[in-house]
CSV table of C-alpha atoms (C1' of nucleotides) in Angstrom, one decimal:
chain,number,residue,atom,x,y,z
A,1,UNK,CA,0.0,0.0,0.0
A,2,UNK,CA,1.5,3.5,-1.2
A,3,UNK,CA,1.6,6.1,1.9
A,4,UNK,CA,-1.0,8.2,-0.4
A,5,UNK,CA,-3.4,5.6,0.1
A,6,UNK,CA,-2.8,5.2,3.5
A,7,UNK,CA,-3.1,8.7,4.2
A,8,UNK,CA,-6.5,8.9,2.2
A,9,UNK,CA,-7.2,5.7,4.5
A,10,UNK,CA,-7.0,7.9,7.4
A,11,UNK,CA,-7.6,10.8,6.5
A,12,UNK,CA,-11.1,12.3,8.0
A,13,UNK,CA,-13.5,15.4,7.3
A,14,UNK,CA,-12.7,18.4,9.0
A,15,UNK,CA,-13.9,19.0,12.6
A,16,UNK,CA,-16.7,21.3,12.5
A,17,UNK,CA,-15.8,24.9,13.9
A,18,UNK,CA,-18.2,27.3,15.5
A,19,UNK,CA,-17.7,30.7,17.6
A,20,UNK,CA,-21.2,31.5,19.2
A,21,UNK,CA,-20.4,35.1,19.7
A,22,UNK,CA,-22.0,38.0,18.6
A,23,UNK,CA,-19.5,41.2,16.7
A,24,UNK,CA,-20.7,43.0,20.1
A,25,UNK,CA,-18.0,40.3,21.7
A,26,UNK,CA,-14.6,40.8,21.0
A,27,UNK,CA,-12.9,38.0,20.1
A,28,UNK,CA,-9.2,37.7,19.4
A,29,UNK,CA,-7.9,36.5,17.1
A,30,UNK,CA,-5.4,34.8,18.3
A,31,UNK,CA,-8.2,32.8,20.3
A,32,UNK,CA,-9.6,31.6,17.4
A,33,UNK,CA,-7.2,30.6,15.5
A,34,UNK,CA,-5.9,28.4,18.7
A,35,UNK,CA,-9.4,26.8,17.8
A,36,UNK,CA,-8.8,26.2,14.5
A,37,UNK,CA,-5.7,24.7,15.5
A,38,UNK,CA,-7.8,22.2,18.0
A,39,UNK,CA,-9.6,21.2,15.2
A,40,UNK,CA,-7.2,19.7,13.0
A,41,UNK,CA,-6.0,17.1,15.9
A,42,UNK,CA,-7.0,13.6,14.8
A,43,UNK,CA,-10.4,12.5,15.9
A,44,UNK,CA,-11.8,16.1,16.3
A,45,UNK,CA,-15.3,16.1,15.0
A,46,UNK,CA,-16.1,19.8,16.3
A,47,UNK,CA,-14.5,22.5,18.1
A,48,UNK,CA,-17.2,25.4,19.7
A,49,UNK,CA,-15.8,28.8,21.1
A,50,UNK,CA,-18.3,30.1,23.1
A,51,UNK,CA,-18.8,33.7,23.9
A,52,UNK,CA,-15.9,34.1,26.5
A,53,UNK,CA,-13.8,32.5,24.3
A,54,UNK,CA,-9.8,33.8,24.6
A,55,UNK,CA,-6.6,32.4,24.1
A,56,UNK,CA,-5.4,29.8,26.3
A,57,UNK,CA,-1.9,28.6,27.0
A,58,UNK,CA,-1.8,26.0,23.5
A,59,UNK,CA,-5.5,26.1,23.4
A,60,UNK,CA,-8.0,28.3,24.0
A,61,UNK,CA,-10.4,28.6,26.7
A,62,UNK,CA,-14.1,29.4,26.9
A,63,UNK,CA,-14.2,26.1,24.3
A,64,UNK,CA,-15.4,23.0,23.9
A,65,UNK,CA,-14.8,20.0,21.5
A,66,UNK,CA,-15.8,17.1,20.8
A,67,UNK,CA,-13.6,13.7,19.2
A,68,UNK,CA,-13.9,10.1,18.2
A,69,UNK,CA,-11.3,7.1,18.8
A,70,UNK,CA,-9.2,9.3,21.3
A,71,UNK,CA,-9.0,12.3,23.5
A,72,UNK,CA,-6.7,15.3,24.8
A,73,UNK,CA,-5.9,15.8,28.4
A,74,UNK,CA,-3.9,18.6,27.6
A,75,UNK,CA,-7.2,20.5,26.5
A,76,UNK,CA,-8.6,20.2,30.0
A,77,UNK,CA,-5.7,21.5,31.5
A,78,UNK,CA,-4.1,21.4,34.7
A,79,UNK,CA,-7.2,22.4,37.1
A,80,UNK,CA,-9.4,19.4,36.5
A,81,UNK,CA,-12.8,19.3,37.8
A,82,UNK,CA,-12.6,23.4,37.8
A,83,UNK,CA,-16.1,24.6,38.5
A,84,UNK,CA,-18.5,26.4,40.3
A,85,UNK,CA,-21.0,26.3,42.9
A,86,UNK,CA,-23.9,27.3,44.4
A,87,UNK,CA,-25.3,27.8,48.1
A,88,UNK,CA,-28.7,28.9,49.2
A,89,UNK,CA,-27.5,30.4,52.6
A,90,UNK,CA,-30.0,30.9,55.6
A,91,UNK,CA,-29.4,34.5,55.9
A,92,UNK,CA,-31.1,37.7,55.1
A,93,UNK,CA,-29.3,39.5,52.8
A,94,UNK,CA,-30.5,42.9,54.6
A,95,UNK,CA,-28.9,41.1,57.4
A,96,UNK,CA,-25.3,41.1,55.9
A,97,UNK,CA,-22.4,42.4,58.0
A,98,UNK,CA,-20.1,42.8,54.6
A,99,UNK,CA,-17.3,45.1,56.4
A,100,UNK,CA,-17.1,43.0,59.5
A,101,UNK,CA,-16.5,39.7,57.3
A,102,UNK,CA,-14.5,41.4,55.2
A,103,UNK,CA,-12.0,42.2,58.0
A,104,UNK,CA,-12.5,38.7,59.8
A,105,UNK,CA,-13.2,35.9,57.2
A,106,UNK,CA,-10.5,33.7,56.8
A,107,UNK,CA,-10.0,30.5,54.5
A,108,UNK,CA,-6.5,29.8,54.6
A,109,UNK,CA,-4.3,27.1,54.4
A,110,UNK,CA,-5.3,23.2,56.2
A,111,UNK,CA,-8.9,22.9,57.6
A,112,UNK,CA,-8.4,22.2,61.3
A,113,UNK,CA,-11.5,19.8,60.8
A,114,UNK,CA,-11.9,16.4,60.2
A,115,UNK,CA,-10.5,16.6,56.9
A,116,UNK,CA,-11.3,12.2,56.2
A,117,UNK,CA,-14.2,12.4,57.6
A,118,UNK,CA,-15.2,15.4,55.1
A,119,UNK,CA,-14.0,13.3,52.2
A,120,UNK,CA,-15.9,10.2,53.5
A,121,UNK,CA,-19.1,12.2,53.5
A,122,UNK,CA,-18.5,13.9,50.2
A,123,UNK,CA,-17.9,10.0,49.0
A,124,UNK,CA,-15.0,11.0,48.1
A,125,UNK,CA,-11.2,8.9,48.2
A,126,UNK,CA,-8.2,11.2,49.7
A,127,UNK,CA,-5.9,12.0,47.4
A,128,UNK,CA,-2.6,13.0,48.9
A,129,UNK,CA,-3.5,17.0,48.6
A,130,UNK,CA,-5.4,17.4,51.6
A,131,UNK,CA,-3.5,19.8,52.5
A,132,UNK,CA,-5.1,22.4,50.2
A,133,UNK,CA,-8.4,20.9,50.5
A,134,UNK,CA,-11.2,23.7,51.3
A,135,UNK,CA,-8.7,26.4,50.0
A,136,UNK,CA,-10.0,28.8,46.8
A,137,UNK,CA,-6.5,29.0,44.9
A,138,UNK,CA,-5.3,31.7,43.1
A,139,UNK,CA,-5.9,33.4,39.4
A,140,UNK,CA,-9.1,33.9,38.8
A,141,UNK,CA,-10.7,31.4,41.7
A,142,UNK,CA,-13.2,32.8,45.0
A,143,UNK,CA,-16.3,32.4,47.1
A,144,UNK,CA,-18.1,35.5,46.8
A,145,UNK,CA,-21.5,36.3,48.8
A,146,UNK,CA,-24.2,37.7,46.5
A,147,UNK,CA,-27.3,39.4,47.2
A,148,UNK,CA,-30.5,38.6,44.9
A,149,UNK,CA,-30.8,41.5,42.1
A,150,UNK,CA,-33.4,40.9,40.0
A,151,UNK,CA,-35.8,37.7,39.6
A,152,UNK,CA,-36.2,37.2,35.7
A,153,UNK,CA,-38.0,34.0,35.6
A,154,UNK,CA,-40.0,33.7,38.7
A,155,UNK,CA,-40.9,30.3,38.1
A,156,UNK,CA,-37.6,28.4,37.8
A,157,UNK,CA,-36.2,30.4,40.6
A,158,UNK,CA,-39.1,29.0,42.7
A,159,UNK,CA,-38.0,25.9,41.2
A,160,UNK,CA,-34.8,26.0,42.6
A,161,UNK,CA,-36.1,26.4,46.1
A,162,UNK,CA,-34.5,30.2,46.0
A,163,UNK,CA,-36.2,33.4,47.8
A,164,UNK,CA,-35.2,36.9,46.6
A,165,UNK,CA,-34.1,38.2,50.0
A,166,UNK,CA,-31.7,35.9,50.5
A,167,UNK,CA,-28.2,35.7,50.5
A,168,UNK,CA,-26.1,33.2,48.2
A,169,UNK,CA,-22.8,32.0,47.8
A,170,UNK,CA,-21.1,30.7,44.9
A,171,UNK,CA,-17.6,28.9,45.2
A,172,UNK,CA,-15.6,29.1,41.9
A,173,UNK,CA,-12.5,26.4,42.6
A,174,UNK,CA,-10.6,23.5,41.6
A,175,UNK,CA,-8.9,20.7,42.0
A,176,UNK,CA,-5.3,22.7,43.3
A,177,UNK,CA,-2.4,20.4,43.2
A,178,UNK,CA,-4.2,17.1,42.6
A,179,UNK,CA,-5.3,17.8,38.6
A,180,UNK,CA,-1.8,20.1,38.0
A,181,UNK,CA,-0.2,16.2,39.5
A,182,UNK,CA,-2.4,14.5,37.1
A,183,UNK,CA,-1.7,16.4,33.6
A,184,UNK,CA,1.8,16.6,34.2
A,185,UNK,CA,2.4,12.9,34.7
A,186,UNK,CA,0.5,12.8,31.5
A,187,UNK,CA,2.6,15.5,29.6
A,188,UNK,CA,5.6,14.2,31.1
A,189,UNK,CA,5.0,11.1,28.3
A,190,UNK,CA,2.7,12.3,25.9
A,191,UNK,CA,3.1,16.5,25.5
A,192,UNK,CA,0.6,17.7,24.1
A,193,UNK,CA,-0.3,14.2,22.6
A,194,UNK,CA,-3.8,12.4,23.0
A,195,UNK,CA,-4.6,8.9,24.0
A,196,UNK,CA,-6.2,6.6,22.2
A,197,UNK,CA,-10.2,6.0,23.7
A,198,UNK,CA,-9.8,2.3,23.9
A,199,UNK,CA,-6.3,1.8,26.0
A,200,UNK,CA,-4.9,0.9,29.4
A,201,UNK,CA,-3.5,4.4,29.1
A,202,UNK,CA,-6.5,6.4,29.0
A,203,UNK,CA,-8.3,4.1,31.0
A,204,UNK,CA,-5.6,4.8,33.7
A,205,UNK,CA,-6.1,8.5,33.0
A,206,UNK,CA,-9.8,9.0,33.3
A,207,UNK,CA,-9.8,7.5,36.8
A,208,UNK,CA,-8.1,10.1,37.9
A,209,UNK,CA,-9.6,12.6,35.8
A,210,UNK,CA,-12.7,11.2,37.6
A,211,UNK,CA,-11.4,11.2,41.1
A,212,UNK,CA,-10.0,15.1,40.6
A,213,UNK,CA,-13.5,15.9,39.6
A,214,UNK,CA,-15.1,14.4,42.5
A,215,UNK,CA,-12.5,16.3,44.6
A,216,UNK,CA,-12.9,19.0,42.9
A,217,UNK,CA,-16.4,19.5,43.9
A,218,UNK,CA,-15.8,18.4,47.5
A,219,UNK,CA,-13.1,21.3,47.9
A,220,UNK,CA,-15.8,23.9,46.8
A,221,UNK,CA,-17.9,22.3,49.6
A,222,UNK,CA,-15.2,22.8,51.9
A,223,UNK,CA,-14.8,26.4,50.8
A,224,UNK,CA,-18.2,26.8,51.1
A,225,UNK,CA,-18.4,25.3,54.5
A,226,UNK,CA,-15.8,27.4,55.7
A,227,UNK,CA,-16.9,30.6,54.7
A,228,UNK,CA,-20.3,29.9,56.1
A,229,UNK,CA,-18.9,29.0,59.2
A,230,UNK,CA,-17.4,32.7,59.4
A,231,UNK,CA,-20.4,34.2,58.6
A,232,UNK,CA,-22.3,31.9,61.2
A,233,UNK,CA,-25.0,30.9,58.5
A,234,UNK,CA,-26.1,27.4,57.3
A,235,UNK,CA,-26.7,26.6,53.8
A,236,UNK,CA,-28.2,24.2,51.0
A,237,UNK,CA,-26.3,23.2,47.8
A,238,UNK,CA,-28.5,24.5,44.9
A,239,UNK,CA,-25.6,23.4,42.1
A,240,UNK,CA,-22.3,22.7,41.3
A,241,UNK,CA,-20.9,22.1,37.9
A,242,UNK,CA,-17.5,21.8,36.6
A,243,UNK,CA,-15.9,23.8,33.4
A,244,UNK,CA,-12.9,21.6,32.7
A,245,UNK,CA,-13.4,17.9,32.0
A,246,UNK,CA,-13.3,15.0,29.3
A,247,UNK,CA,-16.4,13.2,29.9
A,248,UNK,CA,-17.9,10.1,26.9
A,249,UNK,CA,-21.0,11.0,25.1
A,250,UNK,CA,-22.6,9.1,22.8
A,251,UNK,CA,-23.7,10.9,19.7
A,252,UNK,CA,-24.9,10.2,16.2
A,253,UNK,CA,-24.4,6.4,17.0
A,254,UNK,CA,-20.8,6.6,18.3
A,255,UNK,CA,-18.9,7.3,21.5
A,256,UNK,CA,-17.8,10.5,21.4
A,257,UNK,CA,-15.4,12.3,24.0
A,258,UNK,CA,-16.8,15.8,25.3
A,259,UNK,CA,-13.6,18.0,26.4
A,260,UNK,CA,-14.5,21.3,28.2
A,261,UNK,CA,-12.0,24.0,28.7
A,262,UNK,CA,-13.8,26.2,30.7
A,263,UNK,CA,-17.2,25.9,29.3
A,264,UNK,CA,-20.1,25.8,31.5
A,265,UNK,CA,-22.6,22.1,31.0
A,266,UNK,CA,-25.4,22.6,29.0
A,267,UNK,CA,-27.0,19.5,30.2
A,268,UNK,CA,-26.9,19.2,33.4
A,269,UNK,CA,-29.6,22.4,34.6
A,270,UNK,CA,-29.1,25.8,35.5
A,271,UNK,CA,-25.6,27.0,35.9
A,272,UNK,CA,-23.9,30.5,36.9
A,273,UNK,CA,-22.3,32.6,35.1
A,274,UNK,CA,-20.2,35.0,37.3
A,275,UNK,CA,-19.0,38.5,35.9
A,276,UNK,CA,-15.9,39.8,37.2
A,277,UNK,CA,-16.3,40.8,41.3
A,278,UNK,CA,-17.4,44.3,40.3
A,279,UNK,CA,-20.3,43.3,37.7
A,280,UNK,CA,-23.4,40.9,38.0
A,281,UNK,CA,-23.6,37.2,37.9
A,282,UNK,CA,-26.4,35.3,35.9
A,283,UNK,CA,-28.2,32.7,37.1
A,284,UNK,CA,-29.2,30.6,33.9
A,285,UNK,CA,-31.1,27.9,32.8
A,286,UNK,CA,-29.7,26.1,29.2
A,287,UNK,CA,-32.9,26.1,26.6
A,288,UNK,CA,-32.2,23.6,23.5
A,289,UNK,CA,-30.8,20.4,23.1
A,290,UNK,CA,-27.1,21.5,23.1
A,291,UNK,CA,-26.2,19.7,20.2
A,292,UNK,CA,-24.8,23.3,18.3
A,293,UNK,CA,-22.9,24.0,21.1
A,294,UNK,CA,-21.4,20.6,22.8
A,295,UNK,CA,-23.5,21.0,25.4
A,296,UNK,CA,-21.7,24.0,26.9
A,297,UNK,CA,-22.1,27.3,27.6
A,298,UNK,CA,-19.8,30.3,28.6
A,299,UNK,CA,-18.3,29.8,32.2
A,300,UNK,CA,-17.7,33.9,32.5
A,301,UNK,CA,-17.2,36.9,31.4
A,302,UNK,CA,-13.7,36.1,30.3
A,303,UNK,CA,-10.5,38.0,30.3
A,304,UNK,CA,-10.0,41.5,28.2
A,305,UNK,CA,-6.3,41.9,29.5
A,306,UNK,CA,-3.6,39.7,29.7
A,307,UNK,CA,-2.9,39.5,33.8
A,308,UNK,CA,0.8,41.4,32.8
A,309,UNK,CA,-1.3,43.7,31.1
A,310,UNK,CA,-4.1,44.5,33.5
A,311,UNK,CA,-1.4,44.8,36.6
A,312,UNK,CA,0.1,47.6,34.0
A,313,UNK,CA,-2.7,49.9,33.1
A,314,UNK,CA,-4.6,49.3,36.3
A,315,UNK,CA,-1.7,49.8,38.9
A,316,UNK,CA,-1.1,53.6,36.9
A,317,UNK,CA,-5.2,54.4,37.8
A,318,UNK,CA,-6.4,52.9,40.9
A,319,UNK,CA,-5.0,51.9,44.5
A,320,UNK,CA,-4.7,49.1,45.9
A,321,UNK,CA,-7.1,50.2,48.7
A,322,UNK,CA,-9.9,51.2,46.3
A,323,UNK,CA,-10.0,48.3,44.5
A,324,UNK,CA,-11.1,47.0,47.8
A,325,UNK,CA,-14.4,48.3,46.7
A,326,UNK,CA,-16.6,47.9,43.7
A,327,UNK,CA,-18.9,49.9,42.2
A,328,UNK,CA,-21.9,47.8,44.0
A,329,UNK,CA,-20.5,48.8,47.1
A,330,UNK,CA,-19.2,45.3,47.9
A,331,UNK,CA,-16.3,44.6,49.6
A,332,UNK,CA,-13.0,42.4,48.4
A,333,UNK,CA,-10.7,40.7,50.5
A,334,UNK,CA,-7.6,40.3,49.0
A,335,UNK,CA,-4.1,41.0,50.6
A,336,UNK,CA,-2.1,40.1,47.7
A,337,UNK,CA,-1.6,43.1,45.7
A,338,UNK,CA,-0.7,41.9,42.1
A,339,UNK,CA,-3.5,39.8,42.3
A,340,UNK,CA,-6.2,42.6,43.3
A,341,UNK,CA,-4.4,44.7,40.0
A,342,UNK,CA,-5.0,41.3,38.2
A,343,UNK,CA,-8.2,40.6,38.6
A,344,UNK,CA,-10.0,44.1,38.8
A,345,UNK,CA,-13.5,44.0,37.0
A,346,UNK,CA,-11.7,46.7,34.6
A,347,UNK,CA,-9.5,43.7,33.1
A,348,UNK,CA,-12.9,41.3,31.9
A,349,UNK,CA,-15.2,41.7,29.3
A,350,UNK,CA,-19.1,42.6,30.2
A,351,UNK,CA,-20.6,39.7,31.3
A,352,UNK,CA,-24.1,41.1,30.0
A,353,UNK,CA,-22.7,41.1,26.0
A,354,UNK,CA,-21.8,37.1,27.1
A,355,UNK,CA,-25.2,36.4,28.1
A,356,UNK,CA,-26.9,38.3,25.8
A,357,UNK,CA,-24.9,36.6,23.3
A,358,UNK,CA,-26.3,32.7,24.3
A,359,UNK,CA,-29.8,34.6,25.1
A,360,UNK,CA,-29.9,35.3,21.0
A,361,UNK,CA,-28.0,32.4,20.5
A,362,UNK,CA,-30.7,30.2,22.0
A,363,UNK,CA,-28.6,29.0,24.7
A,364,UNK,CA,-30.0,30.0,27.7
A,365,UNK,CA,-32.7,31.7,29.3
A,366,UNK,CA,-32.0,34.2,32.5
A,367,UNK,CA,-33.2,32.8,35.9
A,368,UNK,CA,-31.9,35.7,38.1
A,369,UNK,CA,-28.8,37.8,38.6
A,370,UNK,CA,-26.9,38.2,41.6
A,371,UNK,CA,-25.1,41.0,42.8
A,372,UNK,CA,-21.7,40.9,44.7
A,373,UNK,CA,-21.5,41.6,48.6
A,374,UNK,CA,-18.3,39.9,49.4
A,375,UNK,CA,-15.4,38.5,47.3
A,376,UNK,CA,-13.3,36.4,48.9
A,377,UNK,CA,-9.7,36.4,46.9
A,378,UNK,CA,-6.7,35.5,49.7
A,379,UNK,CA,-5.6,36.9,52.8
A,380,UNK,CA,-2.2,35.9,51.6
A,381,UNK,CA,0.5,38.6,51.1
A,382,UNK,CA,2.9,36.7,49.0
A,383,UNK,CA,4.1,38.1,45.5
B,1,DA,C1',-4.2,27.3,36.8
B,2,DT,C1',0.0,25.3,40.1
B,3,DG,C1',2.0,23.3,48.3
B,4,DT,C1',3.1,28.5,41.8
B,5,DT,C1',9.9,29.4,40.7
B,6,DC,C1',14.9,24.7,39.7
DNA sequence: ATGTTC
C-alpha cells in the first residue's frame, strides 16, 4: 500500500468549527485561531468557542470540543474538575455584615476539621492534597457572597427552592495540586499528545480525571463550609458544575469524548455565570438540546487583559485600597496586591454582551442575577 | 491554573 493511500485511508473530514459570539464580543484572534488549530488534531469532530472565548496557553479557553477514537488531556488542562458552585444560605441578605466579614473571614491554608471524615461524606477517596483541600487557589478562583438582584424568571427560581431576600454563595474552585499532578504525569510522556479512547492508558487516566473531579467539587464544599462558618449561616447546595473535564457521550451512534475547557454544561440544569467581582452574575437555565454547542455554555465573562497587562494599566489608575471596593458597594478581600491589580472587573469583558450573546443564540434563558456583597480572593501577602 | 519558581 502506497503512503498516499494510507493517508486517504486515514484521513477524516474536518472538525466542525463554530464561535457563538456575537460582533458585540470581542474575540481575538489569536483565540480563534488556537481553535482552528484544535480542530485539525485527529479525531476532532467539532470545536465550539463560546462567547468568553480567549486564548489559552496551546488552546484556548471558553471552548469545547468534541472527538472520536481518542481524547486530549492537555485540552482540560491542569485544574481538572474546575467549576462552580452554588449555596442557598439561611441569611437575610439585609442582614449582611459585609465590612465586618470582610476584615475577619479567613480561609486559609489546612482545615483544622476532620478533613477524612469530610471526604468520606462527600464520597469522596483522599488524594494526597489534603492539605489544600477547602482552600479557593489563586488566578481567577473565589467564594463570593451575592445578594438577589433581579428575579427574571420567577418560576424556575421558585424551582430552585431560591427566595429573593436571601443571601447566596457561589464557590468558583478546583482541584489545586491534585489535577496540575495528574496532567503533568500525562505530559511528562505524551506533550501535548492524545490517547487513544480504547487503552490501558487512558483508561488509567480518566480515573483520575474522575477522582480530581469528585475532589474537585468536595473542595468547593469545603470552601463553602468554611466561609459559612465565618459568617455563622447554614446553607443548601443549589448546584455545582464543573468547566474543565473529558467526559464520553454518545452521539450520532458513536462514543464521542466531550472536552470542556472552561465551558459551563449545557446538560446538566441551571448554571452561573459569574461576571468579574465588580459586575453581575447570571443565574441561567440552558434552553435547546445542546447539540450546536457541545453542550456548553460560557463559564464567565472572560478576560480582556492579559494578567501582565491588567497589573500595568490598572496599577497607573487605581490603588490598591480602592479596588477594595466595587462599584456595587461590595467589599474584596484580598491581601495580595498583584493579584487585586489582576483581577479588577476593569481587566474582563461585560458579562451582560456574554449572556446576551447565548440569550440570541438560544442558549440560555435568564433565571436571576446576583449582585456581589463579598469577594473572597486570599488573605495571603505573597508576590 | 499550580504546596506557583529549579
Amino acid at each position: 500500500m502506497s503512503t498516499a493511500s494510507t493517508e486517504t485511508t486515514l484521513a477524516s473530514p474536518a472538525a466542525t468549527v463554530r464561535v457563538i459570539a456575537s460582533p458585540q464580543s470581542w474575540v481575538e484572534g489569536e483565540a480563534v485561531r488556537q481553535l482552528e488549530a484544535v480542530a485539525r488534531l485527529p479525531g476532532m469532530k467539532a470545536a465550539v468557542g463560546l462567547p468568553d472565548l480567549h486564548p489559552g496557553k496551546g488552546a484556548p479557553v471558553g471552548a469545547a470540543f468534541t472527538s472520536e477514537g481518542l481524547f486530549y488531556p492537555y485540552l482540560v488542562g491542569n485544574d481538572i474538575g474546575c467549576g462552580m458552585g452554588l449555596w442557598d444560605v439561611g441569611m437575610l441578605a439585609r442582614k449582611s455584615k459585609a465590612e465586618r466579614w470582610a476584615s475577619k473571614l479567613e480561609v486559609e491554608g489546612p482545615w483544622n476539621g476532620d478533613v477524612e471524615g469530610f471526604l468520606a461524606e462527600e464520597g469522596v477517596k483522599p488524594s494526597g492534597f489534603e492539605g489544600a483541600l477547602g482552600t479557593v487557589g489563586g488566578g481567577n478562583h473565589f467564594a463570593e457572597l451575592q445578594r438577589v438582584d433581579a428575579v427574571h424568571d420567577a418560576r424556575a427560581f421558585a424551582e430552585l427552592g431560591l427566595e429573593a431576600d436571601r443571601l447566596l454563595l457561589l464557590v468558583h474552585s478546583g482541584s489545586r495540586g491534585l489535577g496540575e499532578a495528574i496532567l503533568r504525569a500525562h505530559v511528562d510522556r505524551h506533550a501535548a499528545g492524545g490517547l487513544v479512547a480504547d487503552s490501558d492508558e487512558a483508561r488509567a487516566y480518566l480515573t483520575r480525571h474522575d477522582h480530581a473531579v469528585a475532589w474537585a467539587r468536595a473542595n468547593r464544599a469545603l470552601v463553602a463550609r468554611r466561609v459559612l462558618d465565618g459568617i455563622g449561616a447554614p446553607a443548601r447546595r443549589v448546584l455545582d458544575v464543573c468547566h474543565n473535564s473529558v467526559t464520553p457521550r454518545r452521539e450520532d451512534g458513536a462514543l464521542r469524548w466531550l472536552h470542556r475547557k472552561g465551558a459551563a454544561p449545557a446538560d446538566e440544569g441551571p448554571v452561573v455565570i459569574p461576571g468579574s467581582r465588580g459586575a453581575l452574575s447570571y443565574l441561567v437555565a440552558p434552553v435547546g438540546d445542546g447539540t450546536g454547542s457541545a453542550y456548553s455554555l460560557a463559564h464567565g465573562a472572560g478576560r480582556k487583559w492579559t494578567r501582565t497587562a491588567a497589573r500595568e494599566r490598572i496599577k497607573e489608575r487605581f490603588t490598591a485600597e480602592s479596588l477594595t471596593r466595587t462599584s456595587f458597594k461590595s467589599h474584596v478581600v484580598c491581601e495580595n496586591k498583584d493579584l487585586l491589580f489582576e483581577e479588577a472587573p476593569q481587566a474582563y469583558k461585560a458579562i451582560d454582551r456574554v449572556v446576551t450573546d447565548l440569550v440570541e443564540a438560544g442558549l440560555v434563558k435568564v433565571v436571576a442575577t446576583l449582585a456581589p456583597v463579598l469577594t473572597y480572593k486570599t488573605r495571603s501577602r505573597e508576590e
